[in-house]
PDB file of C-alpha atoms in Angstrom:
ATOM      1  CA  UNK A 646      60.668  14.370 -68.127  1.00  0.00           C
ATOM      2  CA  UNK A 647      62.494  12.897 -71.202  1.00  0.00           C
ATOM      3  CA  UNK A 648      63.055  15.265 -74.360  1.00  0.00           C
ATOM      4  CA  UNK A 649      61.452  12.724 -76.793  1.00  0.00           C
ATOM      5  CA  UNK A 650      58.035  12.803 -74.597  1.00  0.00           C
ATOM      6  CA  UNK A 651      57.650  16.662 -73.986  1.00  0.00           C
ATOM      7  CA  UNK A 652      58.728  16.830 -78.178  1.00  0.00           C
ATOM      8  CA  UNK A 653      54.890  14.819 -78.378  1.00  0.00           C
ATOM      9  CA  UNK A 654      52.859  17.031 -76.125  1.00  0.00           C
ATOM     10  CA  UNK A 655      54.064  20.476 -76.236  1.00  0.00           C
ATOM     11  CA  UNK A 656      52.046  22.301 -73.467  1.00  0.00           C
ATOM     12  CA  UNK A 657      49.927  24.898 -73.147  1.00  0.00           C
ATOM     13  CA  UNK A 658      48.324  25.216 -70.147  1.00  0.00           C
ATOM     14  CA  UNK A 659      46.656  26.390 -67.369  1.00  0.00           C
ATOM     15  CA  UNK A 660      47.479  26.024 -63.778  1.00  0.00           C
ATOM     16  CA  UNK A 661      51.022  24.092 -64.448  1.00  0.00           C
ATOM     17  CA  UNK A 662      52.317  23.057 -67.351  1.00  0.00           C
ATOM     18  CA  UNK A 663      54.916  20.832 -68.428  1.00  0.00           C
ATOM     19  CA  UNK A 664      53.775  17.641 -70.142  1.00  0.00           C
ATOM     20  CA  UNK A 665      50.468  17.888 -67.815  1.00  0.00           C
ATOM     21  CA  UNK A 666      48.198  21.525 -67.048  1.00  0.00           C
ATOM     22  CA  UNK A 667      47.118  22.322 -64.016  1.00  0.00           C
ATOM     23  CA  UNK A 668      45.681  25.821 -63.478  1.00  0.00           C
ATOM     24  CA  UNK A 669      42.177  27.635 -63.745  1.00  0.00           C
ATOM     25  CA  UNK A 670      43.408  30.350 -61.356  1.00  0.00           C
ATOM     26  CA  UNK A 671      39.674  30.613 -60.049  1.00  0.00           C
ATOM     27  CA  UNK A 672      39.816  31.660 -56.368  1.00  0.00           C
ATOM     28  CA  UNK A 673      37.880  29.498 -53.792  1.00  0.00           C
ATOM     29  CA  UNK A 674      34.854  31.458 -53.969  1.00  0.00           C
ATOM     30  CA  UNK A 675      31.818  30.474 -56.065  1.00  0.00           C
ATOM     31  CA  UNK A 676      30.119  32.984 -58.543  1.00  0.00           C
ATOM     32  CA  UNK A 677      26.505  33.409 -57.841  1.00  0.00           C
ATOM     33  CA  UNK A 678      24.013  31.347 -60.000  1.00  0.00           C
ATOM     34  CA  UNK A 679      22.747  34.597 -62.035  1.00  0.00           C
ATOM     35  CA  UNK A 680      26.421  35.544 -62.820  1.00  0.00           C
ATOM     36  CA  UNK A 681      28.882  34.615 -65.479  1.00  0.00           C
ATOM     37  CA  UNK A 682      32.270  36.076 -66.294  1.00  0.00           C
ATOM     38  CA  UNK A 683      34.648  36.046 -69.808  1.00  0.00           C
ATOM     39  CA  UNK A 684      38.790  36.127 -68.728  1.00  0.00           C
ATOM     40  CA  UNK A 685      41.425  36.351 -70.764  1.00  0.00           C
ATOM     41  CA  UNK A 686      45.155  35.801 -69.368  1.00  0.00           C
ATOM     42  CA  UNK A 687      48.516  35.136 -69.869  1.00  0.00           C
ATOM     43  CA  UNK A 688      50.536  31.980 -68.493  1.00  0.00           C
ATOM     44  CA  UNK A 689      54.436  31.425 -68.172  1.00  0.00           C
ATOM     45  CA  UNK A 690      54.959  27.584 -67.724  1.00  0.00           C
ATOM     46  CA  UNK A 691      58.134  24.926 -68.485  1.00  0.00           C
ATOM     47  CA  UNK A 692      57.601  23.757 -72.402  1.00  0.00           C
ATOM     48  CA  UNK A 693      59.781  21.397 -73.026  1.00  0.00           C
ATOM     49  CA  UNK A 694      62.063  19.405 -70.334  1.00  0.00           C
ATOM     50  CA  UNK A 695      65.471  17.716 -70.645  1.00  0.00           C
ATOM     51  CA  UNK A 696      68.506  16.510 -68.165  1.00  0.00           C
ATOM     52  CA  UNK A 697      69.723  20.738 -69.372  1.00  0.00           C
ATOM     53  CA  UNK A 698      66.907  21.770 -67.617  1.00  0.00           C
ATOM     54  CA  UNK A 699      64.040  23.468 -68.444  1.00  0.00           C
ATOM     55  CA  UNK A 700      62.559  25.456 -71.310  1.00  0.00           C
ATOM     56  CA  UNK A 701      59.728  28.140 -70.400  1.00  0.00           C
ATOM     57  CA  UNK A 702      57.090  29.853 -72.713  1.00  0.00           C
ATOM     58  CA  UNK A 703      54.198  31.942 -72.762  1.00  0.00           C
ATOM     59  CA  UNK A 704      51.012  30.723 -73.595  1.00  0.00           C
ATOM     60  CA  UNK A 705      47.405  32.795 -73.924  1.00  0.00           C
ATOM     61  CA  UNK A 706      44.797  31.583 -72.243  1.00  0.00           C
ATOM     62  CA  UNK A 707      41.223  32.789 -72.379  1.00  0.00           C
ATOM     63  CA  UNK A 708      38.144  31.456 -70.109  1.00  0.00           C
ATOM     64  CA  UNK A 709      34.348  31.211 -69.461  1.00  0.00           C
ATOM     65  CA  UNK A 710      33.219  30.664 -66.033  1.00  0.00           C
ATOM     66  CA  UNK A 711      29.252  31.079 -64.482  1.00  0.00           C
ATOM     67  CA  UNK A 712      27.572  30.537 -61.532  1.00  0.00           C
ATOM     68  CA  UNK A 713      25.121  27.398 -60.846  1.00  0.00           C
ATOM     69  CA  UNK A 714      23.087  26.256 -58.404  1.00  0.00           C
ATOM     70  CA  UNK A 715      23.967  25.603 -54.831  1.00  0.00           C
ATOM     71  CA  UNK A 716      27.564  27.225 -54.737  1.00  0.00           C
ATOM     72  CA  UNK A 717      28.714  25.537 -57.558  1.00  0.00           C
ATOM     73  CA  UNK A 718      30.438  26.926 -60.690  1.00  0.00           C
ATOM     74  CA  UNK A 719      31.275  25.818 -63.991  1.00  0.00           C
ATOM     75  CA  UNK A 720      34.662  26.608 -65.822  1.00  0.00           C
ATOM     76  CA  UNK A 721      36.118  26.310 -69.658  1.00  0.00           C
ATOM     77  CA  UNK A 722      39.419  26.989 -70.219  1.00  0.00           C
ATOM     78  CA  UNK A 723      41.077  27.453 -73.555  1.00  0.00           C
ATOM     79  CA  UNK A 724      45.156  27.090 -74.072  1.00  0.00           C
ATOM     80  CA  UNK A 725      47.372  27.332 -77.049  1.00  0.00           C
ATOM     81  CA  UNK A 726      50.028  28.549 -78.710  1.00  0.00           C
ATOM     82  CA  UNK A 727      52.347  25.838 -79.191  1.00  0.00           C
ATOM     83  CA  UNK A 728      48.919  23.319 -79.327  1.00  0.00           C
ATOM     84  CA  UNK A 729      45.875  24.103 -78.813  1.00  0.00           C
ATOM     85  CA  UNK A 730      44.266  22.302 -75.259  1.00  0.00           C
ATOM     86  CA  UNK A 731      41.111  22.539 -73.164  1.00  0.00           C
ATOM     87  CA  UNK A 732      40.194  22.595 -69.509  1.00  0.00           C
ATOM     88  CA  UNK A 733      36.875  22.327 -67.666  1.00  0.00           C
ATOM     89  CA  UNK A 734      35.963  22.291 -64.358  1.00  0.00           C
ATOM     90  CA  UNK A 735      33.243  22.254 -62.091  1.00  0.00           C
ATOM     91  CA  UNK A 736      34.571  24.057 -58.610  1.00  0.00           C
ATOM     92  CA  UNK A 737      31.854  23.317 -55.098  1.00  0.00           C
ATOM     93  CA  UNK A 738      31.365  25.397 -52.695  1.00  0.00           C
ATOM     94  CA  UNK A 739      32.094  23.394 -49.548  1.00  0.00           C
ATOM     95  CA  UNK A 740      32.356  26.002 -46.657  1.00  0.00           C
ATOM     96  CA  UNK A 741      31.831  29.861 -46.139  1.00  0.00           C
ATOM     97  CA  UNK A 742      32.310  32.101 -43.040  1.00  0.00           C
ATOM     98  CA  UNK A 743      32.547  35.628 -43.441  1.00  0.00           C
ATOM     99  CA  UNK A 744      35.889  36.068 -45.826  1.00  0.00           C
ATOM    100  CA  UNK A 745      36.681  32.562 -45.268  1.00  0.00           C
ATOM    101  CA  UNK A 746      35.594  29.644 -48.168  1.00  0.00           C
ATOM    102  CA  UNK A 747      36.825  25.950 -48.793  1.00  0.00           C
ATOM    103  CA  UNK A 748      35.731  24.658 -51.789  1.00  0.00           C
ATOM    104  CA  UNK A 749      36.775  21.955 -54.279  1.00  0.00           C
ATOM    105  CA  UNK A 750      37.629  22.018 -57.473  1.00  0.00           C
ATOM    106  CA  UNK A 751      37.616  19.022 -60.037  1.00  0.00           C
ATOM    107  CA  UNK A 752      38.974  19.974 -63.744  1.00  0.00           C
ATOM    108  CA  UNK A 753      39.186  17.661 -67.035  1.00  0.00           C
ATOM    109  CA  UNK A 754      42.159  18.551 -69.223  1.00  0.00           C
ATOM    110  CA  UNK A 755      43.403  17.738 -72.730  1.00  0.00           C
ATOM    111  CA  UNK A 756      43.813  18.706 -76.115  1.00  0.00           C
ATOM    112  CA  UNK A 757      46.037  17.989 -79.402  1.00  0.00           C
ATOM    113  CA  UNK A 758      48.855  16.088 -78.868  1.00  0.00           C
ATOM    114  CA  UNK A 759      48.173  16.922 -75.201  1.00  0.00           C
ATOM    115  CA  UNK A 760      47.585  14.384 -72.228  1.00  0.00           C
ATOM    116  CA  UNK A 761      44.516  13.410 -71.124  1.00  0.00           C
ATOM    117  CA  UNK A 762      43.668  13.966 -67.013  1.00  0.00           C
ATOM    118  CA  UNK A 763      42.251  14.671 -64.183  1.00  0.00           C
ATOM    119  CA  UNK A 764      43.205  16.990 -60.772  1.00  0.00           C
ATOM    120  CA  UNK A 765      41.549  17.955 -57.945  1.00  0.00           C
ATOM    121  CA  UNK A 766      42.087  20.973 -55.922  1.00  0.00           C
ATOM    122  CA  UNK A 767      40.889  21.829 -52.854  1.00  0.00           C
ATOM    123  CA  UNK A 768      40.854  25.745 -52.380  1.00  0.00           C
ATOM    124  CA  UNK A 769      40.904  27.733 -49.119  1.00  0.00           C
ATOM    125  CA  UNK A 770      41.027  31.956 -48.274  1.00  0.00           C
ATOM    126  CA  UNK A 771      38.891  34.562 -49.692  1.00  0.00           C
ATOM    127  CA  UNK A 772      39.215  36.251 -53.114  1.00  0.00           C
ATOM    128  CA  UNK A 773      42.208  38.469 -51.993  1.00  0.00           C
ATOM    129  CA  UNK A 774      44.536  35.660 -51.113  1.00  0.00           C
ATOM    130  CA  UNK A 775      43.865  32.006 -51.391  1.00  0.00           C
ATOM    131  CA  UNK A 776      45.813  28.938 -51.492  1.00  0.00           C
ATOM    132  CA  UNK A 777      45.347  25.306 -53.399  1.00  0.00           C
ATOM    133  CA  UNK A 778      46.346  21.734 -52.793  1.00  0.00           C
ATOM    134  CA  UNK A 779      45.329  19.093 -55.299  1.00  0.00           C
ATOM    135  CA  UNK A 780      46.631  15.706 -56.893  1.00  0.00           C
ATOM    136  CA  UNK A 781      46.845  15.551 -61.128  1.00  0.00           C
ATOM    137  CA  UNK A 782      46.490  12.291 -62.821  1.00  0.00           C
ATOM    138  CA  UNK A 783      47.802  11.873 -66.310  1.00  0.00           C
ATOM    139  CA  UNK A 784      46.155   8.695 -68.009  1.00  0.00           C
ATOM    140  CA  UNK A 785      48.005   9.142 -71.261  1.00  0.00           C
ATOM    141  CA  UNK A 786      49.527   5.882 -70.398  1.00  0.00           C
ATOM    142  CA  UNK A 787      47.016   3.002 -70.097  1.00  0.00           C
ATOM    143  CA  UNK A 788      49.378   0.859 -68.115  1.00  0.00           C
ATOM    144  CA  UNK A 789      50.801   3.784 -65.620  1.00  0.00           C
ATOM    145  CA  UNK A 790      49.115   6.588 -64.393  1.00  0.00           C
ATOM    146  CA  UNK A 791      51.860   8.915 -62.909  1.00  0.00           C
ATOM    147  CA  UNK A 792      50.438  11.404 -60.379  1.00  0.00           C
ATOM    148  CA  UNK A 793      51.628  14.634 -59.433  1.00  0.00           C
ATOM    149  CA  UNK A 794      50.999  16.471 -55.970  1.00  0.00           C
ATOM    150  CA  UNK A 795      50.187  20.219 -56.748  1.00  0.00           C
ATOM    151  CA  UNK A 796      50.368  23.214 -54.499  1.00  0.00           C
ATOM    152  CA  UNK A 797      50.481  26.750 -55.239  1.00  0.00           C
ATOM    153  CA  UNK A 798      48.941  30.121 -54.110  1.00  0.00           C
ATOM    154  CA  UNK A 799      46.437  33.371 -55.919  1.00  0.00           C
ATOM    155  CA  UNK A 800      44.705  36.300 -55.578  1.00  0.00           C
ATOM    156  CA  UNK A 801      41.499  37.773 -57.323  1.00  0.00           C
ATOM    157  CA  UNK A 802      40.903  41.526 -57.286  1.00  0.00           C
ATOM    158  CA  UNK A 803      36.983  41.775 -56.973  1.00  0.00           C
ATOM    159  CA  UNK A 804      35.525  44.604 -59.581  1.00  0.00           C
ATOM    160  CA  UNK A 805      34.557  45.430 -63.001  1.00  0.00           C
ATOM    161  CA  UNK A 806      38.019  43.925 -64.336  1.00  0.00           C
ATOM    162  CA  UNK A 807      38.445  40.972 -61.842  1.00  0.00           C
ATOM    163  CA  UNK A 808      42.665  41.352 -61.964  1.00  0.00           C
ATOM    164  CA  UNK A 809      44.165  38.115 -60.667  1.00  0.00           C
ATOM    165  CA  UNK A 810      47.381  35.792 -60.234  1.00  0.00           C
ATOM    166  CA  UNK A 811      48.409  32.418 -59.511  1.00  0.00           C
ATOM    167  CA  UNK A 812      51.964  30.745 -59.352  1.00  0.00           C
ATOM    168  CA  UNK A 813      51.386  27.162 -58.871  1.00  0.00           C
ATOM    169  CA  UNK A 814      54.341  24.341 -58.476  1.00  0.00           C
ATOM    170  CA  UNK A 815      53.813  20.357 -59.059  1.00  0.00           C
ATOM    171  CA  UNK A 816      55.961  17.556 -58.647  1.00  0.00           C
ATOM    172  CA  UNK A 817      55.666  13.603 -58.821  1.00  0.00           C
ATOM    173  CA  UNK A 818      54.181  12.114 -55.533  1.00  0.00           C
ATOM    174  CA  UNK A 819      56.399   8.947 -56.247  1.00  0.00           C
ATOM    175  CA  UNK A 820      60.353  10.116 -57.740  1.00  0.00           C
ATOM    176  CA  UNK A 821      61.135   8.539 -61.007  1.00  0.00           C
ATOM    177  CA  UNK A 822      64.800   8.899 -61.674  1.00  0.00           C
ATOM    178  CA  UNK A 823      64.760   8.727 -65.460  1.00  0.00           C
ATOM    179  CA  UNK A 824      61.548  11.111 -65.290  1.00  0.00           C
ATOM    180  CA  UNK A 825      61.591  14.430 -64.277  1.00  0.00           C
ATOM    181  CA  UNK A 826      58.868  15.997 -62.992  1.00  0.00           C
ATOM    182  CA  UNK A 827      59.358  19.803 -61.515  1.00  0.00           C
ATOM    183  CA  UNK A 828      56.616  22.292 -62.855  1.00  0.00           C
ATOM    184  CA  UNK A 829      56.148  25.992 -61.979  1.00  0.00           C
ATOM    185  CA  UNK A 830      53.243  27.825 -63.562  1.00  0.00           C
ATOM    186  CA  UNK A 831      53.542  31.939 -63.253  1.00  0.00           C
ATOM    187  CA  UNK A 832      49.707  32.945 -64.483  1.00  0.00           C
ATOM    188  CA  UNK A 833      48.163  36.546 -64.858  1.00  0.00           C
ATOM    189  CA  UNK A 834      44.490  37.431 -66.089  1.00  0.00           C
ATOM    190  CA  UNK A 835      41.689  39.824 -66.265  1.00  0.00           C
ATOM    191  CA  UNK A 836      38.064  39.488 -66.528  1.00  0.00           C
ATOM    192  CA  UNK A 837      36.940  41.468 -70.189  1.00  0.00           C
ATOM    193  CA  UNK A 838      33.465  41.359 -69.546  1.00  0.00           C
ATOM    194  CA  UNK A 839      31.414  40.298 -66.027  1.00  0.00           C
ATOM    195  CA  UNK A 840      27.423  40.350 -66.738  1.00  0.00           C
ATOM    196  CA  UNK A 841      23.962  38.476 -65.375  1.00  0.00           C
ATOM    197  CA  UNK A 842      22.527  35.616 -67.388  1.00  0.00           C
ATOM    198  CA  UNK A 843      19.508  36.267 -68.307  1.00  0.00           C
ATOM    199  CA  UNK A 844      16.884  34.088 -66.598  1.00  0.00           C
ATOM    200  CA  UNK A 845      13.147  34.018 -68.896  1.00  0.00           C
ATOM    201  CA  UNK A 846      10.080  34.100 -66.923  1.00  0.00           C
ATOM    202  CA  UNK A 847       8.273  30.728 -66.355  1.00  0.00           C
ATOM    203  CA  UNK A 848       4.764  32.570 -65.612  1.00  0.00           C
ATOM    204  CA  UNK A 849       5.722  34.803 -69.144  1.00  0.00           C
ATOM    205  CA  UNK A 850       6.440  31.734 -71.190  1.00  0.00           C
ATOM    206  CA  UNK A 851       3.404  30.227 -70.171  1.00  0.00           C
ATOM    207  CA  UNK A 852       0.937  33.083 -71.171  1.00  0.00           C
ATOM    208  CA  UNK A 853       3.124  33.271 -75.057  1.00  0.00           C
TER     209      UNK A 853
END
């Protein structure tokens, strides 16, 4: 990816970075509607790109993720550092046998200075060892939309502190000589806090 381009969004990502973010490392499996979780992390990813190669930094990352109806789960993702940048997603439950789920995963990204897309990411494994494969869109440009295949692999410790990992790697579906486009994305996090929601009673609110 040209200098001048990476100089005017700086990343800070998630699941990739580079002049686009990818990752919510969230494994394939769906938190239960009553549960919510607070994660903070730590991301390695390429920050600035030129014909020398790449540049890599570390970015923070901290995240809210809960449970909703119907094996579905909501996601918020905060980045920055370099510029600050935001990710949600909303990740469906699509299949679930024993330690086996397949679920997609469909996250909005942008921020300051940042690009503005979409990916998709279908998910398959359990908690201890997954793997992804999704398509990113960056619509920063109105009149080309470059898109990136994305593949990449994670693991979630289940428990009180919810340990995980994801390396993720990303590359143009259609080569671009004057345009690089190589990404790997090294992530680490840890849930801080994992509690229920609390739900009031309809039959209580009706008698106050």
């Amino acid at each position: 990816m040209r200098t001048s381009a990476c100089l005017k969004a700086l990343p800070f990502l998630l699941f990739l970075g580079g002049c686009v973010m990818h990752n919510r490392m969230t494994s394939p499996v769906a938190l239960p509607k009553e549960q919510q979780s607070w994660t903070y992390g730590l991301v390695v990813d390429p920050i600035l790109a030129s014909d020398d190669g790449e540049v890599f930094g570390f970015q923070p990352i901290i995240s809210y993720r809960a449970g909703l109806d119907k094996g579905n789960e909501l996601g918020v993702t905060l980045y920055g550092v370099y510029l600050p940048g935001a990710v949600i997603d909303l990740k469906h439950q699509f299949y679930q046998n024993g330690n086996f789920t397949f679920s997609g995963d469909a996250a909005l990204y942008g921020g300051a200075l940042r690009p503005f897309g979409l990916q998709y990411d279908l998910l398959f494994g359990s908690q201890k060892f997954y793997g992804l494969a999704g398509v990113n869109v960056d619509f920063t440009s109105f009149t080309n939309y470059p898109a990136a295949k994305v593949i990449g692999i994670g693991s979630e410790v289940p428990g009180k502190r919810g340990l995980g990992f994801q390396i993720t790697y990303a590359n143009r579906l259609v080569p671009d000589a004057n345009d690089r486009y190589n990404w790997l994305m090294i992530g680490l996090k840890m849930d801080f806090r994992n509690s229920k929601k609390k739900f009031r009673d309809p039959a209580k609110q009706i008698k106050e």
